[in-house]
Amino acid sequence: MTVYRHSATQQDPDTPYDEAPAGGWGSLEGIAQIAGEAKPSAVAMKILGTLNKPGGAMCSSCAWAKPAKPGPVEFCENGAKATLWELDRRRADAAFFADHTLEELKGWHDHDLESAGRLTEPLRYDVAQDRYVATSWDDAFAAIGAELRAMEPQQAVFYASGHAGLEASYLYALFARAMGHQNLPQSSNMCHETTSVNLKTFIGTPVGTCTLEDFDHCDAIFFFGQNTGSNSPRFLHTLKAAVDRGCRIVTFNPVRERGLIEFADPQSPAQMTLAPATKMSRQYYQVKPGGDIAVIAGLIKCVLAAEEAVPGVIDHEFIAQHTQGIDAMLEAVHAATWPEIERESGLSRAMIEQAAEVYLSAGRSIGIYGMGLTQHVNGWLNLGMLVNLLLLRGNIGKLGAGISPVRGHSNVQGQRTVGVGEKAGYMPADKLKQLFDIDAPKQDGLNAVHACEGILDGKVKAVISLGGNLLRALPDRERLETAWPRLRLTVHVATKLNRSHLVPGEVSYILPCLGRVDRDRQAGGEQAVSMEDTFSHIYGSLGGAEPPSDTVKSELAIVAGMAEATLDPNPALKWREWTANYDLVRDLIEATFPDDFAQFNQRLMQPGGFYRGNPARERVWKTDSGKAQFTAPTTLSALGQAPGAGMTLITLRSNDQFNTTIYGFSDRLRGLKGSRMVVLINRAEIDRLGLAEGQQVALETLVEDGVHRQVDGLTVTPYDLPDSCIAGYYPELNPLVPLGYHEKNSATPAYKGTPVRIVP
Ligand SMILES: Nc1nc2c(c(=O)[nH]1)N[C@H]1C(S)=C(S)[C@@H](COP(=O)(O)OP(=O)(O)OC[C@H]3O[C@@H](n4cnc5c(=O)[nH]c(N)nc54)[C@H](O)[C@@H]3O)O[C@H]1N2
Ligand SMILES: Nc1nc2c(c(=O)[nH]1)N[C@H]1C(S)=C(S)[C@@H](COP(=O)(O)OP(=O)(O)OC[C@H]3O[C@@H](n4cnc5c(=O)[nH]c(N)nc54)[C@H](O)[C@@H]3O)O[C@H]1N2
Ligand SMILES: [Mo]
């Protein structure tokens, strides 16, 4: 395989990166390290064996599919880490909190906070002692209910990280609307909201059009900004199978991510010991951050040139019947010149032509993308261009083809499907009226960025978090941390202690919940929960582990407890009955969303999940025009602001973290370890800027909005990146990303395109 970078050196041979392929022995070592720390019981190992298999628990890590015919081991390094981390035998109990003030805990690293172990009892913040103290569930619910009742519904924000199952999430979305608001920001607001909003306008669906089956039939896969090896490792098996049968992968990413270069299947004894690792990408291009619009404009130019030479390359019949707006799109692409495309993408025309050959010779192509496309100011156009490219050759709505965003949290997509989101339409008003006699609020609510603006200007008074670590995950962390204590109420439903819990409002609670792998016993017996994967398949999940304490409640029970204490009595809101038997909640989900959830309870445990369908897959376009929409590019850069004299910062995840949960300090697949406080930059740039390897520097944001943003104490580390691009870790560098610097249509923060300057 060849690795291309548009610079004289092609690639830096001195750059440290792991010589070993993704998967392989290293992934087993990663698991062993967590097992050593969290000391899981023997049962934990048994639970791992049932992970992602029918009748077992669905992994709490990423949203990748759970196949109907699972392999002997259907979990990856990161799934194992997440599971063992949840089955932690250490306890952050009342005694732990009696020992530590928040002031002290603020000095701890994120890793150490979560290492305190599982939360075991409800806790109330006591200002006088600056400590969390144990309280009862009744007192906690009563106090939370009293606070929420005392404010205007619009002053409350209900955040959800993408963990909680469909049942708890549905009740959460119902609770908000029954209270009179839809301020329901979700982790997707920082993630794939760009997808939810823009794919909906382009092709009439807020989610991807592919299913697992398509990977058995595609001829080519185009990867834009998705790091499979770290973030959805089970996908590597699917890709390997595709490569083995001749499918070609072309990758665009500023970073040479190991998993997309080569992969040794840790489940194949032969590959672990004898056979060479599988070469994954046929071509790998180190595009500049924000350069994908230009790349795709180039690819489209190549398609047009090929059509001119030999007509028939473009699927004219499909375009005539199914699409709108091609002329304006073609005109804009014609107007883009190759020198502009080369400048914005950082790639040469020859490279893009070479990539286009793969697209032109493939009958069926899939476009995969992740945060590299969504977390940009012009993320909408990144997606618009990818849709353009696919539509030109009829690559949406046929087997082996489609657009496939890879979703993050295990149930992030499903939460939205059942109404967690700020838009009025996410829960149909007629159903709310009919089922619960509730008048749904008509106004859209607040997404994550708008909720933060509300906190900054004092309009928001309460933040309830169903999972997550909002203060760590958001942009502009330092600004927000100063505003947060002015909140009247903060409530965290959580499994483990994290940084957000250390910035309490005037009244503040931590409510400990069951994790995905814990047994959920209710009055009506043991309960299953469910989730939706990245391919819109829905699975039941049954935990098998003993909960960390008798006191911990399920997420559903906690949501129901808060709702009951807050809302006026309404005979249609049967919080206690629903808590006793989740089947009843699934019946409600089915009644509210009949097209997606027909026979929900009957199909709950179907191997491989049940598919809720996608009209775009059938070439039914639920857009305003009833057609799939081409998008005319208005710019060739996804960046909101050219770096100018500065550099573009991309924030990365290591394979030793799950978002803000930091398992350890190695980034094995990138060959980095020891510290996460690094600034990665190529050697030529180090020289050009007069820096030295190992030097301590600061980064300063170059967005002019009256706020000075700087992070100190970063070590200059040479790394193979395109010129003018630097990389560092999420969440350490979040204080550099301005809250207002986000994707245009969806307000997804531009975590992959912040202009910064290095301050020696
Ligand atoms: N182990 C682990 N797994 C995870 C997570 C985790 O933190 N750890 N998080 C989960 C969540 S919530 C999510 S959303 C997913 C995230 O998974 P991904 O979508 O893979 O997100 P990132 O790792 O943030 O970055 C993706 C890639 O984009 C590249 N990139 C950056 N800028 C650009 C650009 O302008 N263009 C292109 N083409 N590429 C670019 C980066 O180099 C990186 O390889 O993973 C999920 N799975
Ligand atoms: N700079 C930068 N910032 C980013 C990103 C980036 O790429 N760069 N990515 C963004 C993305 S894609 C996302 S999705 C967000 C993630 O933002 P969040 O979803 O808010 O953050 P997480 O780190 O996933 O949340 C971890 C916490 O969830 C709790 N938790 C874990 N399991 C459970 C459970 O089963 N139930 C409950 N109730 N709680 C649980 C634990 O207390 C844990 O500490 O961050 C965003 N922020
Ligand atoms: Mo995410």
Short mmCIF file of N, CA, C and O in Angstrom, two decimals, residues 202-204 318 321-323 391 396-397 615-628:
data_model
loop_
_atom_site.label_atom_id
_atom_site.label_comp_id
_atom_site.label_asym_id
_atom_site.label_seq_id
_atom_site.Cartn_x
_atom_site.Cartn_y
_atom_site.Cartn_z
N PHE A 202 -30.84 16.52 2.58
CA PHE A 202 -30.31 16.01 1.31
C PHE A 202 -31.06 14.78 0.80
O PHE A 202 -31.40 14.68 -0.36
N ILE A 203 -31.26 13.82 1.70
CA ILE A 203 -31.88 12.57 1.23
C ILE A 203 -33.09 12.15 2.06
O ILE A 203 -33.62 11.05 1.91
N GLY A 204 -33.50 13.03 2.98
CA GLY A 204 -34.75 12.77 3.69
C GLY A 204 -34.66 11.76 4.82
O GLY A 204 -35.67 11.25 5.28
N PHE A 318 -31.21 7.31 -13.02
CA PHE A 318 -31.41 7.53 -11.58
C PHE A 318 -31.54 9.03 -11.29
O PHE A 318 -32.43 9.48 -10.56
N GLN A 321 -34.85 10.50 -12.49
CA GLN A 321 -36.02 10.03 -11.75
C GLN A 321 -36.00 10.45 -10.28
O GLN A 321 -37.03 10.70 -9.69
N HIS A 322 -34.80 10.52 -9.69
CA HIS A 322 -34.74 10.59 -8.23
C HIS A 322 -34.12 11.85 -7.64
O HIS A 322 -34.11 12.00 -6.42
N THR A 323 -33.55 12.72 -8.46
CA THR A 323 -32.79 13.80 -7.84
C THR A 323 -33.19 15.18 -8.36
O THR A 323 -33.87 15.31 -9.37
N LEU A 391 -24.62 10.12 -5.38
CA LEU A 391 -25.81 10.21 -6.25
C LEU A 391 -25.43 10.13 -7.73
O LEU A 391 -26.15 9.53 -8.53
N ILE A 396 -26.89 5.41 -3.92
CA ILE A 396 -27.73 5.40 -2.70
C ILE A 396 -29.01 4.67 -3.05
O ILE A 396 -29.63 4.93 -4.08
N GLY A 397 -29.38 3.73 -2.18
CA GLY A 397 -30.61 2.99 -2.42
C GLY A 397 -30.41 1.79 -3.31
O GLY A 397 -31.31 1.40 -4.04
N PRO A 615 -36.46 4.88 4.46
CA PRO A 615 -37.05 5.13 3.14
C PRO A 615 -36.00 5.39 2.06
O PRO A 615 -36.16 4.93 0.93
N ALA A 616 -34.91 6.12 2.41
CA ALA A 616 -33.90 6.43 1.38
C ALA A 616 -33.27 5.17 0.81
O ALA A 616 -32.86 5.12 -0.35
N ARG A 617 -33.21 4.14 1.63
CA ARG A 617 -32.68 2.86 1.15
C ARG A 617 -33.57 2.28 0.05
O ARG A 617 -33.10 1.55 -0.82
N GLU A 618 -34.85 2.63 0.11
CA GLU A 618 -35.81 2.16 -0.91
C GLU A 618 -36.00 3.23 -2.00
O GLU A 618 -36.92 3.16 -2.80
N ARG A 619 -35.16 4.24 -1.96
CA ARG A 619 -35.27 5.35 -2.92
C ARG A 619 -36.60 6.09 -2.80
O ARG A 619 -37.17 6.55 -3.79
N VAL A 620 -37.06 6.19 -1.57
CA VAL A 620 -38.21 7.05 -1.26
C VAL A 620 -37.60 8.23 -0.50
O VAL A 620 -36.98 8.02 0.55
N TRP A 621 -37.73 9.43 -1.05
CA TRP A 621 -36.99 10.58 -0.50
C TRP A 621 -37.93 11.48 0.27
O TRP A 621 -38.75 12.17 -0.30
N LYS A 622 -37.79 11.47 1.60
CA LYS A 622 -38.70 12.28 2.43
C LYS A 622 -38.14 13.69 2.61
O LYS A 622 -37.98 14.19 3.73
N THR A 623 -37.79 14.30 1.49
CA THR A 623 -37.31 15.68 1.50
C THR A 623 -38.46 16.59 1.09
O THR A 623 -39.51 16.11 0.65
N ASP A 624 -38.23 17.90 1.16
CA ASP A 624 -39.27 18.85 0.77
C ASP A 624 -39.71 18.63 -0.67
O ASP A 624 -40.90 18.70 -0.99
N SER A 625 -38.75 18.33 -1.54
CA SER A 625 -39.07 18.19 -2.97
C SER A 625 -39.51 16.77 -3.32
O SER A 625 -39.95 16.53 -4.44
N GLY A 626 -39.35 15.86 -2.39
CA GLY A 626 -39.65 14.46 -2.70
C GLY A 626 -38.54 13.79 -3.51
O GLY A 626 -38.69 12.66 -3.98
N LYS A 627 -37.43 14.52 -3.69
CA LYS A 627 -36.29 13.96 -4.45
C LYS A 627 -35.03 14.05 -3.59
O LYS A 627 -34.97 14.83 -2.64
N ALA A 628 -34.02 13.30 -3.98
CA ALA A 628 -32.71 13.47 -3.34
C ALA A 628 -32.10 14.75 -3.90
O ALA A 628 -32.25 15.07 -5.08
#
